[in-house]
Structures are given as C-alpha cells and as structure tokens.
PDB file of C-alpha atoms in Angstrom:
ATOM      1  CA  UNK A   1      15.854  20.934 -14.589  1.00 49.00           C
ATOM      2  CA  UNK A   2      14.709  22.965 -17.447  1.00 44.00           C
ATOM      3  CA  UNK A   3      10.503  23.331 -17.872  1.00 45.00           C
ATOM      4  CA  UNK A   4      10.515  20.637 -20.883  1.00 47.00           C
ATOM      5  CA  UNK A   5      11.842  17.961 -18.306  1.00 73.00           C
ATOM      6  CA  UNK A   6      10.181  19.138 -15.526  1.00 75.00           C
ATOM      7  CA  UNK A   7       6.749  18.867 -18.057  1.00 76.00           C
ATOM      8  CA  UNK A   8       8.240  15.475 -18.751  1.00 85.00           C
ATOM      9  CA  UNK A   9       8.954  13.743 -15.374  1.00 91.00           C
ATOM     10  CA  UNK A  10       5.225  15.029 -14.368  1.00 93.00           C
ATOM     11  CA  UNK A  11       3.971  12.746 -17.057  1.00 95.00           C
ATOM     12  CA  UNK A  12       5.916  10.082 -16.220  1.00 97.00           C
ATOM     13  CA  UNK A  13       5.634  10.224 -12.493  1.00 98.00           C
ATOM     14  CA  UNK A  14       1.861  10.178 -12.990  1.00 98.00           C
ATOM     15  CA  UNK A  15       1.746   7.437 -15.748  1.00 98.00           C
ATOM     16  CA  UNK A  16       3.824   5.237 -13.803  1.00 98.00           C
ATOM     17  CA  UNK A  17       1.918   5.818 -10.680  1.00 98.00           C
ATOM     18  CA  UNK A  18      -1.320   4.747 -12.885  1.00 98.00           C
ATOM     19  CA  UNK A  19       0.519   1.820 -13.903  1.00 97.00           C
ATOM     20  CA  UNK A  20       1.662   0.374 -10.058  1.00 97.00           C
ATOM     21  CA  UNK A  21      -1.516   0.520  -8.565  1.00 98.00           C
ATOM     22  CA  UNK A  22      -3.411  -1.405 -10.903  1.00 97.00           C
ATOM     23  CA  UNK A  23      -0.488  -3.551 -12.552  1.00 96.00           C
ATOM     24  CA  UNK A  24       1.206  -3.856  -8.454  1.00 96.00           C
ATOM     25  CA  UNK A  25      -0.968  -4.574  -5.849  1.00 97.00           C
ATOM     26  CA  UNK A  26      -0.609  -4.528  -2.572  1.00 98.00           C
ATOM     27  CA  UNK A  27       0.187  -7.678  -1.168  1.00 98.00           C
ATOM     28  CA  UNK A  28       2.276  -8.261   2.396  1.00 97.00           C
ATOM     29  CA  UNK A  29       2.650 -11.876   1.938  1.00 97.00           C
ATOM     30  CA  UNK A  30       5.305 -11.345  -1.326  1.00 97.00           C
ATOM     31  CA  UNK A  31       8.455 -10.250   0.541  1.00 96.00           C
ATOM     32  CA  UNK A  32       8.042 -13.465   3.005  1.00 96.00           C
ATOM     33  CA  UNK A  33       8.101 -15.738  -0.020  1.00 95.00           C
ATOM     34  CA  UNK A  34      11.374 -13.928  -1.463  1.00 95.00           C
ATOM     35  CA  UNK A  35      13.037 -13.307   2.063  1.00 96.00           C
ATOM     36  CA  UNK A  36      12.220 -16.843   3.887  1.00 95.00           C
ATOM     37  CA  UNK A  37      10.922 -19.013   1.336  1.00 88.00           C
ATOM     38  CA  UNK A  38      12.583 -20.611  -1.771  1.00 82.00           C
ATOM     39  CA  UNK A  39      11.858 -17.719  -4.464  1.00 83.00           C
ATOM     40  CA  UNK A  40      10.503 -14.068  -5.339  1.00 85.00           C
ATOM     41  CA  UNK A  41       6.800 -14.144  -5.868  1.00 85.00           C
ATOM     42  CA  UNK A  42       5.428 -13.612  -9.251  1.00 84.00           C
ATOM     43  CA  UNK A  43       5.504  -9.805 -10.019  1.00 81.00           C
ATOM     44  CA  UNK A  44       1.465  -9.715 -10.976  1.00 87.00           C
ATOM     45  CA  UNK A  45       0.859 -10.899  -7.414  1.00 95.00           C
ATOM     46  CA  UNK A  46       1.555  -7.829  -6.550  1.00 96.00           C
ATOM     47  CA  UNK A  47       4.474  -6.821  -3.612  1.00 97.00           C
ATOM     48  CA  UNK A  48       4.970  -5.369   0.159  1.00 96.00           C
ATOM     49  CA  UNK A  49       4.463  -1.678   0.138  1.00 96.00           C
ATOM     50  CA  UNK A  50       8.220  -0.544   0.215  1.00 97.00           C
ATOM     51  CA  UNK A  51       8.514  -2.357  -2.920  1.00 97.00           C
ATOM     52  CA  UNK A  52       5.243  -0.772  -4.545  1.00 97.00           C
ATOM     53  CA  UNK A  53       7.395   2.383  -4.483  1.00 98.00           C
ATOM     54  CA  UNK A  54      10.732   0.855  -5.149  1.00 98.00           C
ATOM     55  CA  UNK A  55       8.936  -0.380  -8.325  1.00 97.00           C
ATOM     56  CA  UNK A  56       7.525   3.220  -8.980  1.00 98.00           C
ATOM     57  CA  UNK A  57      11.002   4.183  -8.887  1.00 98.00           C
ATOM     58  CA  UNK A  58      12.044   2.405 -10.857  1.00 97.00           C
ATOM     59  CA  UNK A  59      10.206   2.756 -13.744  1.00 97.00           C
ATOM     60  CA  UNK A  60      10.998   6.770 -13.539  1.00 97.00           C
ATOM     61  CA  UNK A  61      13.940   6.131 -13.243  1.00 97.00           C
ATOM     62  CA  UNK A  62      14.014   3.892 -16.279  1.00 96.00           C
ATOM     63  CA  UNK A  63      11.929   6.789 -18.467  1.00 96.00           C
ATOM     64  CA  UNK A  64      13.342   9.553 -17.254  1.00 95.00           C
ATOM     65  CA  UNK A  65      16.714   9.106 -15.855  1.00 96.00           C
ATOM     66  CA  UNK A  66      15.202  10.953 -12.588  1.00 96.00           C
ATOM     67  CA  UNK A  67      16.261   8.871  -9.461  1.00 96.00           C
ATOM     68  CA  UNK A  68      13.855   9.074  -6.544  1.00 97.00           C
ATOM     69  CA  UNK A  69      14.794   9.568  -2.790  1.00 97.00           C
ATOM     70  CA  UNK A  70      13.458   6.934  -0.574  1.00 98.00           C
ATOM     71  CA  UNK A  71      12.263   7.848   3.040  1.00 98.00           C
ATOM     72  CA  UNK A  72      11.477   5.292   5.153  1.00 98.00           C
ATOM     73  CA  UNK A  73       8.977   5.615   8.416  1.00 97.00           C
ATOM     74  CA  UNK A  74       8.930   2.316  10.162  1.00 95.00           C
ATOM     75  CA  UNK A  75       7.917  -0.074   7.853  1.00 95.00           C
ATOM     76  CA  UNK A  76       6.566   2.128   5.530  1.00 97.00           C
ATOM     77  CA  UNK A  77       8.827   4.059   2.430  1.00 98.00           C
ATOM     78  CA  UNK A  78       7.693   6.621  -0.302  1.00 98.00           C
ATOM     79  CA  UNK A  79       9.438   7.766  -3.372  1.00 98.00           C
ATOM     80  CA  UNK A  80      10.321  11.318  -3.299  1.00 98.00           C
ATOM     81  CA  UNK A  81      11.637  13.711  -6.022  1.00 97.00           C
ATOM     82  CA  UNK A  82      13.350  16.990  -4.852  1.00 95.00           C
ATOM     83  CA  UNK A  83      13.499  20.203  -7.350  1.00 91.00           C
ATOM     84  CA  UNK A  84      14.522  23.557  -6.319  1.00 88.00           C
ATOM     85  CA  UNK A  85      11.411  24.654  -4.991  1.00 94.00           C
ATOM     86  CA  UNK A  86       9.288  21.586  -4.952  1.00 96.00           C
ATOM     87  CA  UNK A  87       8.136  17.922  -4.164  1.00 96.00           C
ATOM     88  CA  UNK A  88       7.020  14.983  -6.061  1.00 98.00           C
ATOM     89  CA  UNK A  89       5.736  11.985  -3.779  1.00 98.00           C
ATOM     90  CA  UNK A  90       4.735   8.808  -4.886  1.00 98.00           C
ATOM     91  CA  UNK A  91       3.354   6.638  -2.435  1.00 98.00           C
ATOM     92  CA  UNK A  92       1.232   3.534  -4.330  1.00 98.00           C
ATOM     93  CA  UNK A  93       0.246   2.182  -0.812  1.00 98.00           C
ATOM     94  CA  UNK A  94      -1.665   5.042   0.004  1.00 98.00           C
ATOM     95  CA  UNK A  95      -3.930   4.490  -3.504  1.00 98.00           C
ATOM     96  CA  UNK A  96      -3.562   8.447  -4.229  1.00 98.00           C
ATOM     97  CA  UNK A  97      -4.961   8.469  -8.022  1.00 98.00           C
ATOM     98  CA  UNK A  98      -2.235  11.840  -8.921  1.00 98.00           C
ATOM     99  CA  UNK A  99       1.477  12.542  -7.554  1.00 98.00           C
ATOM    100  CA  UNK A 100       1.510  14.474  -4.468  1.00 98.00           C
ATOM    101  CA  UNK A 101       2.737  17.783  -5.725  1.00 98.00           C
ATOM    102  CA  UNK A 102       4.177  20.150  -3.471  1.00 98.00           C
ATOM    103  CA  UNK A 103       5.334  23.932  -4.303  1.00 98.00           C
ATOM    104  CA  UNK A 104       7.164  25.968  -1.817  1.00 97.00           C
ATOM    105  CA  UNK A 105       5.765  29.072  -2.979  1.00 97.00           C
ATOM    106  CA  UNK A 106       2.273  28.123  -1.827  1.00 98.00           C
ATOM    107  CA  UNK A 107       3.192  27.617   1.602  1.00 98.00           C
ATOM    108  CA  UNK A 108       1.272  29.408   4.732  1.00 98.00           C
ATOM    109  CA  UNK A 109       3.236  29.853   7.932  1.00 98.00           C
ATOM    110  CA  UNK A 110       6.291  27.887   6.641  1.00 98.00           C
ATOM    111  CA  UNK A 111       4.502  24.762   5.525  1.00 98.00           C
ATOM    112  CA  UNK A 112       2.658  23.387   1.957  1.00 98.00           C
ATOM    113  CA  UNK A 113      -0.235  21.108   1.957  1.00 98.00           C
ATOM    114  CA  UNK A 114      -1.796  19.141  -0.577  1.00 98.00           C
ATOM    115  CA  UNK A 115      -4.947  17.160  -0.854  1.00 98.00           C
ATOM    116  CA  UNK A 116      -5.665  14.533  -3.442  1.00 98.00           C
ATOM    117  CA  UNK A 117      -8.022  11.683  -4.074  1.00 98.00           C
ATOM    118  CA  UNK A 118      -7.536   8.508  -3.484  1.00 98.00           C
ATOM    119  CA  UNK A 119      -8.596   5.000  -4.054  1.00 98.00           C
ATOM    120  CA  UNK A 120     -11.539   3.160  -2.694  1.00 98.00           C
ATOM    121  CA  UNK A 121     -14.032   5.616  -4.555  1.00 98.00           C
ATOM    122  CA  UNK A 122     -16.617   4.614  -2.409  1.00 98.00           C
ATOM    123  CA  UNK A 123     -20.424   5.019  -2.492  1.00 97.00           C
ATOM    124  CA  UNK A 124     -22.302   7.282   0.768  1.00 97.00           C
ATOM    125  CA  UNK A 125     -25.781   6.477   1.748  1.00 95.00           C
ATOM    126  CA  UNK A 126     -27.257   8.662  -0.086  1.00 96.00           C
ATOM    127  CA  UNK A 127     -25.445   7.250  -3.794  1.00 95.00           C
ATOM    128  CA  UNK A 128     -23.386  10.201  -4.013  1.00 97.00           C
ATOM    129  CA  UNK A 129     -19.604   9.447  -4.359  1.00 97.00           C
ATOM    130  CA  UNK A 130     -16.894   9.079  -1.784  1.00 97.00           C
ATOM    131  CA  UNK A 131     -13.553   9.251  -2.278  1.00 97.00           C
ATOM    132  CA  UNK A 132     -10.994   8.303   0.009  1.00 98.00           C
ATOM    133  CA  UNK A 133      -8.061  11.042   0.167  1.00 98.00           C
ATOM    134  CA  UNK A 134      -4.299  11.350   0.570  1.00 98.00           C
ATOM    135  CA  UNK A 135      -3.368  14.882   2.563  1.00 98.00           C
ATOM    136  CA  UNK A 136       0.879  15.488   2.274  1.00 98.00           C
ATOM    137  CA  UNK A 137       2.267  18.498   4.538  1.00 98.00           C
ATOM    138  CA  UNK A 138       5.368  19.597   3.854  1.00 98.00           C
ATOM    139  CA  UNK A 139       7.095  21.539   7.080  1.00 98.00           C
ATOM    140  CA  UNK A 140       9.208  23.805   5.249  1.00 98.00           C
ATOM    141  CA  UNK A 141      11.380  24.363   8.784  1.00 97.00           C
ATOM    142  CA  UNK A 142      12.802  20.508   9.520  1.00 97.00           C
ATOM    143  CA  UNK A 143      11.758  19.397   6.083  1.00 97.00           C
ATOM    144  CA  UNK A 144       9.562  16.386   7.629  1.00 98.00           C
ATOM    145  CA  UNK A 145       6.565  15.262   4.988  1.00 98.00           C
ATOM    146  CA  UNK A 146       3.400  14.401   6.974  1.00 98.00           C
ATOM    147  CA  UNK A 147       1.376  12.120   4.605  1.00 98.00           C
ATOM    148  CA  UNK A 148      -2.642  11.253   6.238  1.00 98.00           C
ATOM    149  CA  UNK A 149      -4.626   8.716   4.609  1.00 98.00           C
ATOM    150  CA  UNK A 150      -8.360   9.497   5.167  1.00 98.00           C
ATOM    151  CA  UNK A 151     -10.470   6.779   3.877  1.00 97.00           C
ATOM    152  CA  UNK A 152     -14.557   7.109   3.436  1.00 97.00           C
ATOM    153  CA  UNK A 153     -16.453   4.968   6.284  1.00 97.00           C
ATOM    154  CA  UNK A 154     -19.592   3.730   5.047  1.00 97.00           C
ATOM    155  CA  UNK A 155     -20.194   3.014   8.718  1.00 95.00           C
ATOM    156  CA  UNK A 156     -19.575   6.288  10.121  1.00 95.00           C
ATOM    157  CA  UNK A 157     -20.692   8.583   6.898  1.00 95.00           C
ATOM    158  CA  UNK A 158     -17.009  10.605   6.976  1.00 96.00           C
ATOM    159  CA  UNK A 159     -13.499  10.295   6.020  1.00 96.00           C
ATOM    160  CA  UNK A 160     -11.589   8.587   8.311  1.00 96.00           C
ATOM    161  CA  UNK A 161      -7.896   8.557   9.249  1.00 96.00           C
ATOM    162  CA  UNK A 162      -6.754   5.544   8.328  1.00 95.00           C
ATOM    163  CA  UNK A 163      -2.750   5.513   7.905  1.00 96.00           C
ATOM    164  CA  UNK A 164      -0.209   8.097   8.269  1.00 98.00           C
ATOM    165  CA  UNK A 165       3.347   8.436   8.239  1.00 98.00           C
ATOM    166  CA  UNK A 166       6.292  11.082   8.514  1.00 98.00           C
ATOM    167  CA  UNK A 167       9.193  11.064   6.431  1.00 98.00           C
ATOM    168  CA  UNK A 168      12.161  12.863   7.985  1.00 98.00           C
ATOM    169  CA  UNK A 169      14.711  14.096   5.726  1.00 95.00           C
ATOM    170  CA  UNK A 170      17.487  11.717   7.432  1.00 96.00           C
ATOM    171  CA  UNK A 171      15.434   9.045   7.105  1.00 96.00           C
ATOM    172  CA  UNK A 172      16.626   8.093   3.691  1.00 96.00           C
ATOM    173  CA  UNK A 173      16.988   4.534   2.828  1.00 96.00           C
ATOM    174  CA  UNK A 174      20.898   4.833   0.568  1.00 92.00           C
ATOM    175  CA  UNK A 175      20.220   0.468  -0.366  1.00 95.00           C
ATOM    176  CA  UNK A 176      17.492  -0.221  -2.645  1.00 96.00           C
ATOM    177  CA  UNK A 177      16.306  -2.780  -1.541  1.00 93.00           C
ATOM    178  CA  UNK A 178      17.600  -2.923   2.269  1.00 95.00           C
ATOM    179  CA  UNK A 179      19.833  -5.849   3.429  1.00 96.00           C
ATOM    180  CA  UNK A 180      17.920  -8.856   3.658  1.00 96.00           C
ATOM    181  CA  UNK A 181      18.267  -9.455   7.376  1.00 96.00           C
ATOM    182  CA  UNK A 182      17.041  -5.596   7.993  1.00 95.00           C
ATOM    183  CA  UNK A 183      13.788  -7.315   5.588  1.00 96.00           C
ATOM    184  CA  UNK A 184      13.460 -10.235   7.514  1.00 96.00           C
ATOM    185  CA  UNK A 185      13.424  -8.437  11.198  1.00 95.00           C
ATOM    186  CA  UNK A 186      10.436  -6.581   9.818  1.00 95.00           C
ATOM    187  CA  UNK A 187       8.602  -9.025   9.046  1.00 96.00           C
ATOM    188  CA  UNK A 188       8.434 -10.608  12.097  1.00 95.00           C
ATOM    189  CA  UNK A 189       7.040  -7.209  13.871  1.00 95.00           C
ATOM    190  CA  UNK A 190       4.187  -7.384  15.521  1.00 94.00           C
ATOM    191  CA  UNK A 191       2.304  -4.670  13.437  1.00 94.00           C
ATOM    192  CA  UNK A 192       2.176  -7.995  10.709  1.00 94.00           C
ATOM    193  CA  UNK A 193      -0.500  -9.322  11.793  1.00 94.00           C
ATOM    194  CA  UNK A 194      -2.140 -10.666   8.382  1.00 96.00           C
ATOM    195  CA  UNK A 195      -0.942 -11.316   5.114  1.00 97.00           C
ATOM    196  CA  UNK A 196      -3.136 -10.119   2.469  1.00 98.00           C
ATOM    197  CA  UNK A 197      -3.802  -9.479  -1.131  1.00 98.00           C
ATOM    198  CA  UNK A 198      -5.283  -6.073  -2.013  1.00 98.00           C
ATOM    199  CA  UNK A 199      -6.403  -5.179  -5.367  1.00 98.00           C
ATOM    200  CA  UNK A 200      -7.777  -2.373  -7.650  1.00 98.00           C
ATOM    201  CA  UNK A 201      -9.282  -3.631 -10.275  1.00 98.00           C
ATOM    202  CA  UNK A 202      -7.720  -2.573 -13.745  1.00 97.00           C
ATOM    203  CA  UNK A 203     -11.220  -2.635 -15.379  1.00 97.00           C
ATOM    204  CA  UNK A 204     -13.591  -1.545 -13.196  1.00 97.00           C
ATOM    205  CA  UNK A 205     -11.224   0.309 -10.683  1.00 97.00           C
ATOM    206  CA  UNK A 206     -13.121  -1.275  -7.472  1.00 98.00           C
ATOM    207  CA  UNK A 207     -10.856  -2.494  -4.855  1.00 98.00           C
ATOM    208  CA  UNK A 208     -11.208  -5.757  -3.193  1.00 98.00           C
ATOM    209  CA  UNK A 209      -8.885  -7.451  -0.358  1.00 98.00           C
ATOM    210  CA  UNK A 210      -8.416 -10.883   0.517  1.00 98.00           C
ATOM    211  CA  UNK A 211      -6.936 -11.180   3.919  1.00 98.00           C
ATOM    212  CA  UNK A 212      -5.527 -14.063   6.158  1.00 96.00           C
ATOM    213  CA  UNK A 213      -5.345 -12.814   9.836  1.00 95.00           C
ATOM    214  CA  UNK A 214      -1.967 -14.114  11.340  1.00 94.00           C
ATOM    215  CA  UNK A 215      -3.437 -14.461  15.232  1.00 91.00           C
ATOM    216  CA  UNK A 216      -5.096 -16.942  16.546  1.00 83.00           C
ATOM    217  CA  UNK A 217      -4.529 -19.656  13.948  1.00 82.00           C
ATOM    218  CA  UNK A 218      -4.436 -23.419  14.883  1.00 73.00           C
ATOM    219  CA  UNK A 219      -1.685 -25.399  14.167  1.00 65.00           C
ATOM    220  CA  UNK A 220      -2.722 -27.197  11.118  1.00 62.00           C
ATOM    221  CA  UNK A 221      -2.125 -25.055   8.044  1.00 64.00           C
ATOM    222  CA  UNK A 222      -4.517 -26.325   5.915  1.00 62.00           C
ATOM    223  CA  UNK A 223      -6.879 -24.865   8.648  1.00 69.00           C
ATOM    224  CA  UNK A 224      -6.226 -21.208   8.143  1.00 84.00           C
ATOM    225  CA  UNK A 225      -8.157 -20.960   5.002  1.00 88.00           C
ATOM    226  CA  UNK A 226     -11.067 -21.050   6.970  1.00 91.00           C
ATOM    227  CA  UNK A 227     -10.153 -17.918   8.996  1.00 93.00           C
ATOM    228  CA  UNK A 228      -9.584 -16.147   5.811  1.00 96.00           C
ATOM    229  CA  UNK A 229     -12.284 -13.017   4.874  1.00 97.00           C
ATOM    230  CA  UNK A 230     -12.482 -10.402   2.202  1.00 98.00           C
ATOM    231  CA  UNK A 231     -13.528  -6.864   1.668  1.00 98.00           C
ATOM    232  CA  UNK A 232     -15.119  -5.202  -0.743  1.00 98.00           C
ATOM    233  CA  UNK A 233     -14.886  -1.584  -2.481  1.00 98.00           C
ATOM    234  CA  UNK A 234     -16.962  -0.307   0.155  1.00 98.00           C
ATOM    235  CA  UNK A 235     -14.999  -1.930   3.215  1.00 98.00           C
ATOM    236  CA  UNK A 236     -17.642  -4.583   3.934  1.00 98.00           C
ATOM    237  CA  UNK A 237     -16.468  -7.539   5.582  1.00 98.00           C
ATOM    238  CA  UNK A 238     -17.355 -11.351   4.330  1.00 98.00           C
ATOM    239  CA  UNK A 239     -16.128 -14.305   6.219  1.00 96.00           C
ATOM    240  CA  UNK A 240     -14.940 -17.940   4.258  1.00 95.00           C
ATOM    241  CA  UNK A 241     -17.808 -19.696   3.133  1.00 94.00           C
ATOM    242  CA  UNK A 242     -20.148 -16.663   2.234  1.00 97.00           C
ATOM    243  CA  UNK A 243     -21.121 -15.680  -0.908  1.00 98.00           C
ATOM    244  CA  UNK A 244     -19.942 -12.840  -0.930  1.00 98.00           C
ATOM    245  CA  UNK A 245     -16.353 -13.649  -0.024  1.00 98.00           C
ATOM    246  CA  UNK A 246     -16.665 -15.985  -3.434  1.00 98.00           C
ATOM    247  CA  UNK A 247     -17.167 -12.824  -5.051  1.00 98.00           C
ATOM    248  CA  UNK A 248     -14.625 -10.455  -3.367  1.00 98.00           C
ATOM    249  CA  UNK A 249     -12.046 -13.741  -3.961  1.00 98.00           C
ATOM    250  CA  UNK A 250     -13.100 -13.668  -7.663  1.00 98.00           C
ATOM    251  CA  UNK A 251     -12.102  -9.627  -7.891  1.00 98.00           C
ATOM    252  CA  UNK A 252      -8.972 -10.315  -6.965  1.00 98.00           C
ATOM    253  CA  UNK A 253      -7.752 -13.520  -8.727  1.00 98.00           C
ATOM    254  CA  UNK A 254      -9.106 -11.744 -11.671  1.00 98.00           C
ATOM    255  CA  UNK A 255      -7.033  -8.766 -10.738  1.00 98.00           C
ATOM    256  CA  UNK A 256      -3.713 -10.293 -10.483  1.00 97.00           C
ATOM    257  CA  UNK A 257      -4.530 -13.047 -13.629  1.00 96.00           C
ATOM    258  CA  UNK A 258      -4.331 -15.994 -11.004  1.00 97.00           C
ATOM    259  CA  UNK A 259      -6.659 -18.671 -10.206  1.00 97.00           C
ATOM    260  CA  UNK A 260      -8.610 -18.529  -6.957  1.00 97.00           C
ATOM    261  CA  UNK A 261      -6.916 -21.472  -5.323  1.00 96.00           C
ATOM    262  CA  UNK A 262      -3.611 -20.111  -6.088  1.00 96.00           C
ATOM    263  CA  UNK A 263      -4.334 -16.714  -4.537  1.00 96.00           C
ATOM    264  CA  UNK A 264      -5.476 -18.693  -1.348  1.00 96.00           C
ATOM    265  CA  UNK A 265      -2.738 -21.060  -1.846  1.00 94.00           C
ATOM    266  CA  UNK A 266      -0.179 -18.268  -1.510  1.00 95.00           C
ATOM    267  CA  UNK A 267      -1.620 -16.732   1.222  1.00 95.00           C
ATOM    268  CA  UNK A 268      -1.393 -20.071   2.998  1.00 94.00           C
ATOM    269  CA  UNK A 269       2.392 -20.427   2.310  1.00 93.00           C
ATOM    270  CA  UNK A 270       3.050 -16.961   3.321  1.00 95.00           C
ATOM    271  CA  UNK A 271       1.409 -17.817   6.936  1.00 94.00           C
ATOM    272  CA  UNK A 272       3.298 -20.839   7.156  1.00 92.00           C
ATOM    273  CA  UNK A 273       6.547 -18.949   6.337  1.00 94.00           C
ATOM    274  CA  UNK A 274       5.472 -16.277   9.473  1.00 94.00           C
ATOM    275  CA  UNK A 275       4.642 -18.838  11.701  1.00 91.00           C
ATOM    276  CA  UNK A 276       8.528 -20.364  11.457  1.00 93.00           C
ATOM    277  CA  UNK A 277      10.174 -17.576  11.045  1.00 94.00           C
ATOM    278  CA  UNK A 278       8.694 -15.514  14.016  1.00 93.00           C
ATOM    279  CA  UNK A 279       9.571 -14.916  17.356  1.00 93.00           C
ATOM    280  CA  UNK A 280       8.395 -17.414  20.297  1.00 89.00           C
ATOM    281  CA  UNK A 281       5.960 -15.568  22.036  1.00 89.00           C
ATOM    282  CA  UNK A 282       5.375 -12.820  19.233  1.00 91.00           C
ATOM    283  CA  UNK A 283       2.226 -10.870  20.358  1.00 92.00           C
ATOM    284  CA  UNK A 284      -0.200 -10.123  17.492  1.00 94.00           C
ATOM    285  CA  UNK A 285      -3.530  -8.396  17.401  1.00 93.00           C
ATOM    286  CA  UNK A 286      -6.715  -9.940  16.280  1.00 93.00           C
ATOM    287  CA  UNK A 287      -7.643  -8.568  12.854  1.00 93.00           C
ATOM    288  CA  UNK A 288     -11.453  -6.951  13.024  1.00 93.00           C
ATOM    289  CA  UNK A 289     -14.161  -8.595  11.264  1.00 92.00           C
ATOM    290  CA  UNK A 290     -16.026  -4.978  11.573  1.00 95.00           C
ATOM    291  CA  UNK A 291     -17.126  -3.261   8.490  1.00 96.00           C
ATOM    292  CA  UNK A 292     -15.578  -0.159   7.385  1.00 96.00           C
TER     293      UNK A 292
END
C-alpha cells in the first residue's frame, strides 16, 4: 500500500470507528432476536459485539476496498488490518475513541504496545477527568494481540481491568458472520448472563446502560422488568423504580431513537428468547448491583 492509501484507510478506519460507537451500540440482546426469534433487530438498537466490528468492517471495506481480518477470542472478535510492518485494530466493544495503531519498529524486546483512551470519560473525586483506556500488545514472536480494557472506578479512585482478550493469529474467523448454529451455541453460554443495552450518547458522549440480569428471574415474563437496573456514565447503579433509573432509561431510548417502553420491551423478548432456548440446568451468575 502506497503512503496516499495508507493516509487514506487511517481516515477511514478512524471515521468509521467514530461512527459505530455512537450510531451501534452495544446491545447483547440483538443477535437472540435474529438467531431464535422471528427477525433481525432494528440496526439503531444497536448489535452483539462481534457484529459491532463486523459492521466496522464493513464500512472500510465499503470506503476503502481494505478487507479486515477477524480474530475471534471466545465470544469476543476484533477487526484487524495487517500492513507490512504494522497493525490497525478496531474493536467498538472496547469504546477506544482512536484505532489501535501498532508499528513494528517501535517494539522493545520483541513486542509493541499501545495505549489509547477510551469511553466512559468519567469524572474522579476531585472533578478532574477520567478516562477509561484500551492497552493492545502486540508479541512480535507468536503474533498474539493482547488487548486490556482498564476502566476508571469511581469506587476505587484507579483504572481498573475490566475486559481483556487475546487474539491468536489462527484464530481467524474465514465466515462473516459464523454459521448460525456456531451463533446460537454461544448464546446459551453461561458467561450471558444479562441482556443489555449500552449506549454512548451521540450528543453529549455520556454512556448509559440498561441491563436485564438473566439469573434468578421468576417465571412470569412480564415480571423481569422489575429486576431490570441501569448505569450511568460514572458506573453508578439504579434499580427499577428509582429516579434515577428513569433517567439512565431516558439516555438510552434517546440514544438509539426508540421509545422507553420499546427499549424495555425488547429487552423483555430477548430474556424470553434465552430462557427457551437455553440449556436445562444452565448455571448463571448473579449480575452485581455494586457501583463501579
């Protein structure tokens, strides 16, 4: 690639990173509409986190004719782009607010590291700012990425590991998206235990989260809307029927141009969908009501 489309795929790899996490949100409960229920979920609603970077994709793809690699760590899948002596990552999940660049000629003892910020920008005690970060290693020797997401705890006063995955370079995903029973085993796996909505606000860029927890419901499903609880920008909990959790609600129907019943509404579905399509006896673990 000459320097005039390398300069070019930079500005569309961060553009269209820009453009997923406010215009694709985060939510888990999408892919069990399309993949057990009648129909794909509205796009604006957001989507699964393998398919907040399939979507990235994408759109490169479709602006600059530059195919990403997909590597795939569980559950989890980022969109990589391999040059001679570099790597591009985009990873929406993980809220980083620029492409993970990584340069082989900057690496120390055989491996590159990178540290951006991320989404929640978050407030400390003392009003100063806190940004979360995204940290990406590249081992130059087996060619695994390490990626670290170390979000702000208002709690604790410090960054906090929060998520992290390796990508191993024969972990590529060649079917875009996977075969639909491969979809459907994983989500049924135990680490689903909620389905949730997460947003960052296109205006204000403040993230809010509405989140069903998947364990521990009763039977009835008009029920679980009751065990339902938000979180703000700063990670602070509210359960249903605080004022609050009105307000974190509003963020995010406002987010995703929806109406606040029909956010809930979805959610609802979404657990009704697990709940028949899992596994007798699946084990899940309680969500915590603790704030960040």
């Amino acid at each position: 690639m000459n320097t005039v489309g390398a300069a070019l795929l930079n500005d569309v790899q961060k553009e269209v990173l820009d453009e997923v996490l406010v215009g694709v949100p985060y939510n888990s409960a999408s892919q069990f509409h399309e993949y057990f229920g009648t129909k794909a979920a509205p796009p604006r609603l957001g989507l699964s986190c393998a398919w907040q970077s399939f979507t990235a994709g994408r759109m490169v793809m479709e602006r600059s004719g530059i195919p990403a690699e997909y590597l795939i760590d569980g559950r989890h899948v980022a969109a990589v782009y391999r040059q001679q002596d570099s790597l591009v990552i985009l990873d929406p999940y993980l809220l980083h607010g620029e492409p993970l660049r990584l340069d082989r000629g900057a690496a120390v003892d055989g491996v590159v590291r990178t540290t951006v910020d991320a989404y929640p920008y978050r407030v400390k005690a003392d009003g100063t700012p806190a940004p979360s970060r995204v940290r990406a290693t590249w081992d130059l020797g087996d060619d695994t990425i390490r990626l670290d997401y170390l979000r702000f705890s208002p709690r604790r006063g410090h960054n906090t590991a929060s998520r992290s995955f390796l990508l191993r370079p024969d972990s590529r995903i060649d079917t875009v998206p996977p075969a639909a029973d491969f979809v459907r085993r994983l989500l049924v796996h135990p680490e689903q235990h909620s389905v949730s909505i997460r947003v960052l606000h296109p205006v204000t860029r403040q993230m809010a989260e509405l989140i069903l927890p998947l364990a521990g419901r009763p039977a009835g499903v008009a029920e679980d809307g009751h065990l339902m609880l938000t979180k703000d920008n700063q990670g602070a909990v509210a359960q249903h029927g605080d004022a609050r959790f009105q307000r974190d609600l509003e963020v995010v129907a406002d987010a995703v141009s929806a109406s606040r019943d029909d956010v809930i509404a979805f959610l609802l579905e979404a657990a009704a969908i697990h709940r028949a399509a899992a596994p007798a006896g699946l084990d899940l673990a309680p969500y915590s009501l603790e704030d960040e």
